[in-house]
């Protein structure tokens, strides 16, 4: 600074050097207090139960991606390369997919897990861009987020999109964050909170082709999650300050800027679990904490039983018909239509065929009518050759009823490429053509699956169809689960709920304080002695003192009566009942039944280790005289070519006869 003094007519200039500010020192965290905070409440963790950490293929709905090829998940990274068609490119991938208008709901994660826009509003991701050759392009890549209200959004234009954020293609990872409430593109017709829930969440990582994108993780959080803030403090420097979280690899994430104080509560909810040092910077220098803040990783629990498949051991085809629909054989099929080359001769135990029109159909054989109150959970395994094209025919349906000419018809079930397991869950909730639900009722006799609607021929493969009752406790049920918590040994509590609304008083405690990772992740629950008869939805709460998540089982559990298997004998009914005799060798070919009525039924001299043999009163009797007693029904003869023995005179066709049944009694000779 400069001062001017006037003395006796003289002007004296005095110049003082500026004071150098003290170095920035981050004083908190100091390594002495508690610098361990909760992970922010994050959508994929808390609602889906599977983090968007790119560790498995369920983290991205890759089948719905656009202008992306070579999609893969490697070492916790989602990687793909963008391309164009005739010079046009619009690369995109979905985190949740809203489904297709007019198709069966609950087949896409966006339909099963809609996003509450009042609770979740901030999307953070770690991403980098490279050229298709794996080297930086040096061209900034604009990213934005598009959100869809529901499965009708494409038709009704009920979607919105964020403003763009440019990310350098410099070979480095970058953490970018979108405030989906405030960071809207000016032309977006809808704001994030114009919708109560959002079913589709899409990321457009670049508008350019020939770019390799790599995504490490994505988080969708709410503002200032409880427990996910840390009070930092520092000294030195000159305001205003910028505050960053520094990852272990040196990357930084902006927590706050234009800060004029020397302490602040910092929100870490956008960051995944891990250790972060706090960096404070002014216009000239920066200082970093000597000790990290540890963000806890929330524990996750998922049920493996009960589940959406129901009790497969009591499936309809097995209990009511004695022949399960899978592995498939000719006895599983009542009829087919518009299918050629139907066969079952393959190692997988599948039905295979080629369609001949756009309406192929498979009618499954039902031994008796289906009790729809008992058998409700439907799953099947299907493959349709060729690429998926919904408009051209990648659509399956299921049908049922009492008259083949007038069956109830489900809405479209989107058929994916390759062999897939389709789990539709409770047929009472299945969306039908015309928009109705609840038509799975009564006792239909016919059940049909149409595998696709392509006019051009397609090869199909059907491995199995499972129509099962709910899982049941009668009186016990074995609850099974998987759980993870990298920071702690969390504890688990289980509840049985009547209405899938936790905490409203309709739930009953099953167990509490269970360890997260016991040697056997199961609990045998004596349900019938603890809760009234009824249908329950089990949920688990896993808690590690900093974070707590809750998860429902994917299928219900019936307690008390279990799943009573209906049995109604409709034949014989006393009106002209006749039985067609089974084709049997001794009666039909030999012309002398093996009924032990005469000595011609058994060549007694050829028996071995048997004495006192006799045939009398329709019974063959004898006493064993050695360790290997045996007798022949057919004997091949002593001399080759000599036709004096019944086995040579009347050979048995092994293609026609394969089941041997007899009635015998054994007793000790006392």
CSV table of N, CA and C in Angstrom, one decimal, residues 407-504:
chain,number,residue,atom,x,y,z
A,407,UNK,N,-59.3,-67.2,-26.9
A,407,UNK,CA,-58.4,-67.2,-25.8
A,407,UNK,C,-58.1,-65.8,-25.3
A,408,UNK,N,-57.9,-65.6,-24.0
A,408,UNK,CA,-57.4,-64.3,-23.5
A,408,UNK,C,-56.0,-64.1,-24.1
A,409,UNK,N,-55.7,-62.8,-24.4
A,409,UNK,CA,-54.5,-62.5,-25.1
A,409,UNK,C,-53.7,-61.5,-24.4
A,410,UNK,N,-52.4,-61.8,-24.1
A,410,UNK,CA,-51.6,-60.8,-23.4
A,410,UNK,C,-51.1,-59.7,-24.3
A,411,UNK,N,-50.7,-58.6,-23.7
A,411,UNK,CA,-50.0,-57.6,-24.5
A,411,UNK,C,-48.6,-58.1,-25.0
A,412,UNK,N,-48.0,-57.3,-25.8
A,412,UNK,CA,-46.7,-57.7,-26.4
A,412,UNK,C,-45.7,-57.9,-25.3
A,413,UNK,N,-44.9,-59.0,-25.5
A,413,UNK,CA,-43.7,-59.3,-24.7
A,413,UNK,C,-42.5,-59.2,-25.6
A,414,UNK,N,-41.7,-58.2,-25.4
A,414,UNK,CA,-40.6,-57.9,-26.3
A,414,UNK,C,-39.6,-59.0,-26.3
A,415,UNK,N,-39.3,-59.5,-27.5
A,415,UNK,CA,-38.3,-60.7,-27.6
A,415,UNK,C,-36.9,-60.1,-27.9
A,416,UNK,N,-36.0,-60.5,-27.0
A,416,UNK,CA,-34.6,-60.0,-27.2
A,416,UNK,C,-33.8,-61.0,-28.0
A,417,UNK,N,-32.7,-60.5,-28.5
A,417,UNK,CA,-31.8,-61.4,-29.3
A,417,UNK,C,-31.2,-62.5,-28.4
A,418,UNK,N,-31.0,-63.7,-29.0
A,418,UNK,CA,-30.4,-64.7,-28.3
A,418,UNK,C,-31.3,-65.5,-27.3
A,419,UNK,N,-30.7,-66.4,-26.6
A,419,UNK,CA,-31.5,-67.2,-25.6
A,419,UNK,C,-31.7,-66.4,-24.3
A,420,UNK,N,-32.9,-66.2,-23.9
A,420,UNK,CA,-33.2,-65.4,-22.7
A,420,UNK,C,-34.2,-66.1,-21.8
A,421,UNK,N,-34.1,-65.8,-20.6
A,421,UNK,CA,-35.1,-66.2,-19.6
A,421,UNK,C,-36.1,-65.1,-19.4
A,422,UNK,N,-37.4,-65.3,-19.6
A,422,UNK,CA,-38.4,-64.3,-19.5
A,422,UNK,C,-39.2,-64.6,-18.2
A,423,UNK,N,-39.2,-63.7,-17.3
A,423,UNK,CA,-39.9,-64.0,-16.0
A,423,UNK,C,-41.0,-62.9,-15.9
A,424,UNK,N,-42.2,-63.3,-16.1
A,424,UNK,CA,-43.4,-62.4,-16.1
A,424,UNK,C,-44.0,-62.2,-14.7
A,425,UNK,N,-43.6,-63.1,-13.8
A,425,UNK,CA,-44.2,-62.9,-12.4
A,425,UNK,C,-45.6,-63.3,-12.3
A,426,UNK,N,-46.4,-62.6,-11.5
A,426,UNK,CA,-47.7,-63.0,-11.2
A,426,UNK,C,-48.7,-62.7,-12.4
A,427,UNK,N,-49.3,-63.7,-12.9
A,427,UNK,CA,-50.2,-63.5,-14.1
A,427,UNK,C,-51.4,-62.7,-13.7
A,428,UNK,N,-51.7,-62.7,-12.5
A,428,UNK,CA,-52.9,-61.8,-12.1
A,428,UNK,C,-52.6,-60.3,-12.4
A,429,UNK,N,-51.3,-60.0,-12.5
A,429,UNK,CA,-51.0,-58.6,-12.8
A,429,UNK,C,-50.5,-58.4,-14.3
A,430,UNK,N,-50.7,-59.4,-15.1
A,430,UNK,CA,-50.2,-59.3,-16.5
A,430,UNK,C,-51.1,-58.4,-17.3
A,431,UNK,N,-50.5,-57.4,-18.0
A,431,UNK,CA,-51.2,-56.5,-18.9
A,431,UNK,C,-51.7,-57.3,-20.1
A,432,UNK,N,-53.0,-57.2,-20.4
A,432,UNK,CA,-53.6,-57.9,-21.5
A,432,UNK,C,-53.8,-56.9,-22.7
A,433,UNK,N,-54.1,-57.5,-23.8
A,433,UNK,CA,-54.4,-56.7,-25.0
A,433,UNK,C,-55.7,-55.9,-24.7
A,434,UNK,N,-55.6,-54.6,-24.9
A,434,UNK,CA,-56.7,-53.8,-24.6
A,434,UNK,C,-56.6,-53.1,-23.3
A,435,UNK,N,-55.5,-53.4,-22.5
A,435,UNK,CA,-55.1,-52.6,-21.3
A,435,UNK,C,-55.7,-53.2,-20.0
A,436,UNK,N,-56.4,-54.3,-20.1
A,436,UNK,CA,-56.9,-54.9,-18.8
A,436,UNK,C,-55.8,-55.7,-18.1
A,437,UNK,N,-56.0,-55.8,-16.8
A,437,UNK,CA,-55.2,-56.8,-16.0
A,437,UNK,C,-56.2,-57.6,-15.2
A,438,UNK,N,-55.7,-58.6,-14.5
A,438,UNK,CA,-56.6,-59.4,-13.7
A,438,UNK,C,-57.4,-60.5,-14.4
A,439,UNK,N,-57.1,-60.8,-15.6
A,439,UNK,CA,-57.8,-61.8,-16.4
A,439,UNK,C,-57.3,-63.3,-16.1
A,440,UNK,N,-56.3,-63.4,-15.4
A,440,UNK,CA,-55.8,-64.8,-15.0
A,440,UNK,C,-56.8,-65.2,-13.9
A,441,UNK,N,-57.8,-65.9,-14.2
A,441,UNK,CA,-58.9,-66.3,-13.3
A,441,UNK,C,-59.6,-67.6,-13.8
A,442,UNK,N,-60.3,-68.2,-12.9
A,442,UNK,CA,-61.1,-69.4,-13.3
A,442,UNK,C,-60.2,-70.6,-13.5
A,443,UNK,N,-60.6,-71.5,-14.3
A,443,UNK,CA,-59.8,-72.8,-14.5
A,443,UNK,C,-59.7,-73.1,-16.0
A,444,UNK,N,-58.8,-72.3,-16.7
A,444,UNK,CA,-58.7,-72.5,-18.2
A,444,UNK,C,-58.0,-73.9,-18.4
A,445,UNK,N,-58.3,-74.4,-19.6
A,445,UNK,CA,-57.7,-75.7,-19.9
A,445,UNK,C,-56.5,-75.5,-20.9
A,446,UNK,N,-56.6,-74.5,-21.8
A,446,UNK,CA,-55.6,-74.3,-22.8
A,446,UNK,C,-54.6,-73.2,-22.4
A,447,UNK,N,-53.3,-73.5,-22.7
A,447,UNK,CA,-52.3,-72.5,-22.5
A,447,UNK,C,-51.4,-72.5,-23.7
A,448,UNK,N,-51.2,-71.3,-24.3
A,448,UNK,CA,-50.4,-71.2,-25.5
A,448,UNK,C,-49.4,-70.1,-25.5
A,449,UNK,N,-48.3,-70.3,-26.2
A,449,UNK,CA,-47.3,-69.3,-26.3
A,449,UNK,C,-47.0,-69.1,-27.8
A,450,UNK,N,-47.1,-67.8,-28.2
A,450,UNK,CA,-46.7,-67.4,-29.6
A,450,UNK,C,-45.3,-66.8,-29.5
A,451,UNK,N,-44.3,-67.4,-30.1
A,451,UNK,CA,-42.9,-67.0,-29.8
A,451,UNK,C,-42.5,-65.7,-30.5
A,452,UNK,N,-43.1,-65.3,-31.7
A,452,UNK,CA,-42.8,-64.0,-32.4
A,452,UNK,C,-43.9,-63.7,-33.4
A,453,UNK,N,-43.8,-62.6,-34.1
A,453,UNK,CA,-44.8,-62.2,-35.1
A,453,UNK,C,-44.1,-61.8,-36.4
A,454,UNK,N,-42.9,-62.3,-36.7
A,454,UNK,CA,-42.2,-62.0,-38.0
A,454,UNK,C,-42.9,-62.8,-39.1
A,455,UNK,N,-43.2,-62.1,-40.2
A,455,UNK,CA,-43.7,-62.7,-41.4
A,455,UNK,C,-42.7,-63.6,-42.1
A,456,UNK,N,-41.4,-63.2,-42.1
A,456,UNK,CA,-40.4,-64.0,-42.7
A,456,UNK,C,-40.0,-65.2,-41.7
A,457,UNK,N,-39.6,-66.3,-42.2
A,457,UNK,CA,-39.3,-67.4,-41.4
A,457,UNK,C,-38.2,-67.1,-40.4
A,458,UNK,N,-38.4,-67.6,-39.2
A,458,UNK,CA,-37.4,-67.5,-38.1
A,458,UNK,C,-37.3,-68.9,-37.4
A,459,UNK,N,-36.1,-69.2,-36.9
A,459,UNK,CA,-35.9,-70.4,-36.1
A,459,UNK,C,-36.2,-70.1,-34.7
A,460,UNK,N,-36.9,-71.0,-34.0
A,460,UNK,CA,-37.2,-70.7,-32.6
A,460,UNK,C,-36.6,-71.9,-31.8
A,461,UNK,N,-36.4,-71.6,-30.5
A,461,UNK,CA,-36.0,-72.6,-29.6
A,461,UNK,C,-36.7,-72.3,-28.2
A,462,UNK,N,-37.4,-73.3,-27.7
A,462,UNK,CA,-38.1,-73.2,-26.4
A,462,UNK,C,-37.6,-74.2,-25.5
A,463,UNK,N,-36.9,-73.8,-24.4
A,463,UNK,CA,-36.3,-74.7,-23.5
A,463,UNK,C,-37.2,-75.2,-22.4
A,464,UNK,N,-38.0,-74.3,-21.9
A,464,UNK,CA,-38.9,-74.7,-20.8
A,464,UNK,C,-40.0,-73.7,-20.6
A,465,UNK,N,-41.0,-74.1,-20.0
A,465,UNK,CA,-42.1,-73.2,-19.5
A,465,UNK,C,-42.4,-73.6,-18.1
A,466,UNK,N,-42.4,-72.6,-17.2
A,466,UNK,CA,-42.7,-72.9,-15.8
A,466,UNK,C,-43.9,-72.1,-15.3
A,467,UNK,N,-45.0,-72.7,-15.0
A,467,UNK,CA,-46.1,-72.1,-14.4
A,467,UNK,C,-46.2,-72.6,-13.0
A,468,UNK,N,-45.8,-71.7,-12.0
A,468,UNK,CA,-45.6,-72.2,-10.7
A,468,UNK,C,-46.5,-71.5,-9.7
A,469,UNK,N,-46.8,-72.1,-8.5
A,469,UNK,CA,-47.4,-71.4,-7.4
A,469,UNK,C,-46.4,-70.4,-6.7
A,470,UNK,N,-46.9,-69.6,-5.8
A,470,UNK,CA,-46.1,-68.8,-5.0
A,470,UNK,C,-45.2,-69.7,-4.2
A,471,UNK,N,-44.0,-69.2,-3.8
A,471,UNK,CA,-43.2,-69.9,-2.8
A,471,UNK,C,-44.1,-70.0,-1.5
A,472,UNK,N,-43.9,-71.0,-0.8
A,472,UNK,CA,-44.8,-71.2,0.4
A,472,UNK,C,-44.1,-71.7,1.6
A,473,UNK,N,-44.6,-71.4,2.8
A,473,UNK,CA,-44.1,-71.9,4.0
A,473,UNK,C,-45.1,-72.9,4.6
A,474,UNK,N,-44.8,-74.1,4.7
A,474,UNK,CA,-45.7,-75.1,5.1
A,474,UNK,C,-45.1,-76.2,6.0
A,475,UNK,N,-44.8,-75.9,7.3
A,475,UNK,CA,-44.9,-74.6,7.9
A,475,UNK,C,-43.6,-73.7,7.8
A,476,UNK,N,-42.5,-74.3,7.4
A,476,UNK,CA,-41.2,-73.6,7.4
A,476,UNK,C,-40.9,-73.1,6.0
A,477,UNK,N,-40.0,-72.1,5.9
A,477,UNK,CA,-39.5,-71.6,4.7
A,477,UNK,C,-38.1,-71.2,4.9
A,478,UNK,N,-37.2,-71.6,3.9
A,478,UNK,CA,-35.8,-71.2,4.0
A,478,UNK,C,-35.6,-69.9,3.2
A,479,UNK,N,-35.4,-68.8,4.0
A,479,UNK,CA,-35.1,-67.5,3.4
A,479,UNK,C,-33.6,-67.5,3.0
A,480,UNK,N,-33.3,-67.1,1.7
A,480,UNK,CA,-31.9,-67.1,1.3
A,480,UNK,C,-31.6,-65.7,0.7
A,481,UNK,N,-30.4,-65.3,0.8
A,481,UNK,CA,-30.0,-63.9,0.4
A,481,UNK,C,-28.5,-63.8,0.0
A,482,UNK,N,-28.2,-62.7,-0.6
A,482,UNK,CA,-26.8,-62.4,-0.8
A,482,UNK,C,-26.6,-60.9,-0.3
A,483,UNK,N,-25.5,-60.6,0.2
A,483,UNK,CA,-25.3,-59.3,0.8
A,483,UNK,C,-23.8,-58.9,0.6
A,484,UNK,N,-23.6,-57.5,0.6
A,484,UNK,CA,-22.2,-57.0,0.5
A,484,UNK,C,-22.1,-55.7,1.3
A,485,UNK,N,-20.9,-55.6,1.9
A,485,UNK,CA,-20.6,-54.3,2.6
A,485,UNK,C,-19.1,-54.3,2.7
A,486,UNK,N,-18.4,-53.5,1.9
A,486,UNK,CA,-16.9,-53.5,1.9
A,486,UNK,C,-16.3,-52.9,3.1
A,487,UNK,N,-17.1,-52.0,3.9
A,487,UNK,CA,-16.5,-51.3,5.0
A,487,UNK,C,-16.6,-52.0,6.3
A,488,UNK,N,-17.8,-52.7,6.5
A,488,UNK,CA,-18.1,-53.2,7.9
A,488,UNK,C,-18.7,-54.5,7.8
A,489,UNK,N,-19.0,-55.1,8.9
A,489,UNK,CA,-19.9,-56.3,9.0
A,489,UNK,C,-21.3,-55.8,9.4
A,490,UNK,N,-22.1,-55.6,8.4
A,490,UNK,CA,-23.4,-55.1,8.7
A,490,UNK,C,-24.3,-56.2,9.3
A,491,UNK,N,-25.5,-55.7,9.9
A,491,UNK,CA,-26.4,-56.6,10.4
A,491,UNK,C,-27.7,-56.5,9.6
A,492,UNK,N,-28.5,-57.6,9.7
A,492,UNK,CA,-29.7,-57.7,8.8
A,492,UNK,C,-30.9,-58.1,9.7
A,493,UNK,N,-32.0,-57.4,9.3
A,493,UNK,CA,-33.3,-57.8,9.9
A,493,UNK,C,-34.3,-58.1,8.8
A,494,UNK,N,-35.2,-59.1,9.0
A,494,UNK,CA,-36.1,-59.5,8.0
A,494,UNK,C,-37.5,-59.3,8.6
A,495,UNK,N,-38.4,-58.9,7.6
A,495,UNK,CA,-39.8,-58.7,7.9
A,495,UNK,C,-40.7,-59.3,6.9
A,496,UNK,N,-42.0,-59.7,7.4
A,496,UNK,CA,-43.0,-60.2,6.5
A,496,UNK,C,-44.1,-59.1,6.4
A,497,UNK,N,-44.4,-58.6,5.2
A,497,UNK,CA,-45.2,-57.4,5.0
A,497,UNK,C,-46.4,-57.8,4.2
A,498,UNK,N,-47.6,-57.3,4.6
A,498,UNK,CA,-48.8,-57.6,3.8
A,498,UNK,C,-49.0,-56.8,2.6
A,499,UNK,N,-48.4,-55.6,2.5
A,499,UNK,CA,-48.8,-54.7,1.4
A,499,UNK,C,-47.6,-54.0,0.7
A,500,UNK,N,-46.4,-54.3,1.0
A,500,UNK,CA,-45.2,-53.7,0.3
A,500,UNK,C,-45.1,-52.2,0.6
A,501,UNK,N,-45.5,-51.8,1.8
A,501,UNK,CA,-45.3,-50.5,2.3
A,501,UNK,C,-44.7,-50.6,3.6
A,502,UNK,N,-43.3,-50.5,3.7
A,502,UNK,CA,-42.6,-50.8,4.9
A,502,UNK,C,-42.9,-49.7,6.0
A,503,UNK,N,-43.0,-50.1,7.2
A,503,UNK,CA,-43.2,-49.2,8.3
A,503,UNK,C,-44.6,-48.7,8.6
A,504,UNK,N,-45.6,-49.2,7.9
A,504,UNK,CA,-46.9,-48.7,8.1
A,504,UNK,C,-47.7,-49.6,9.1
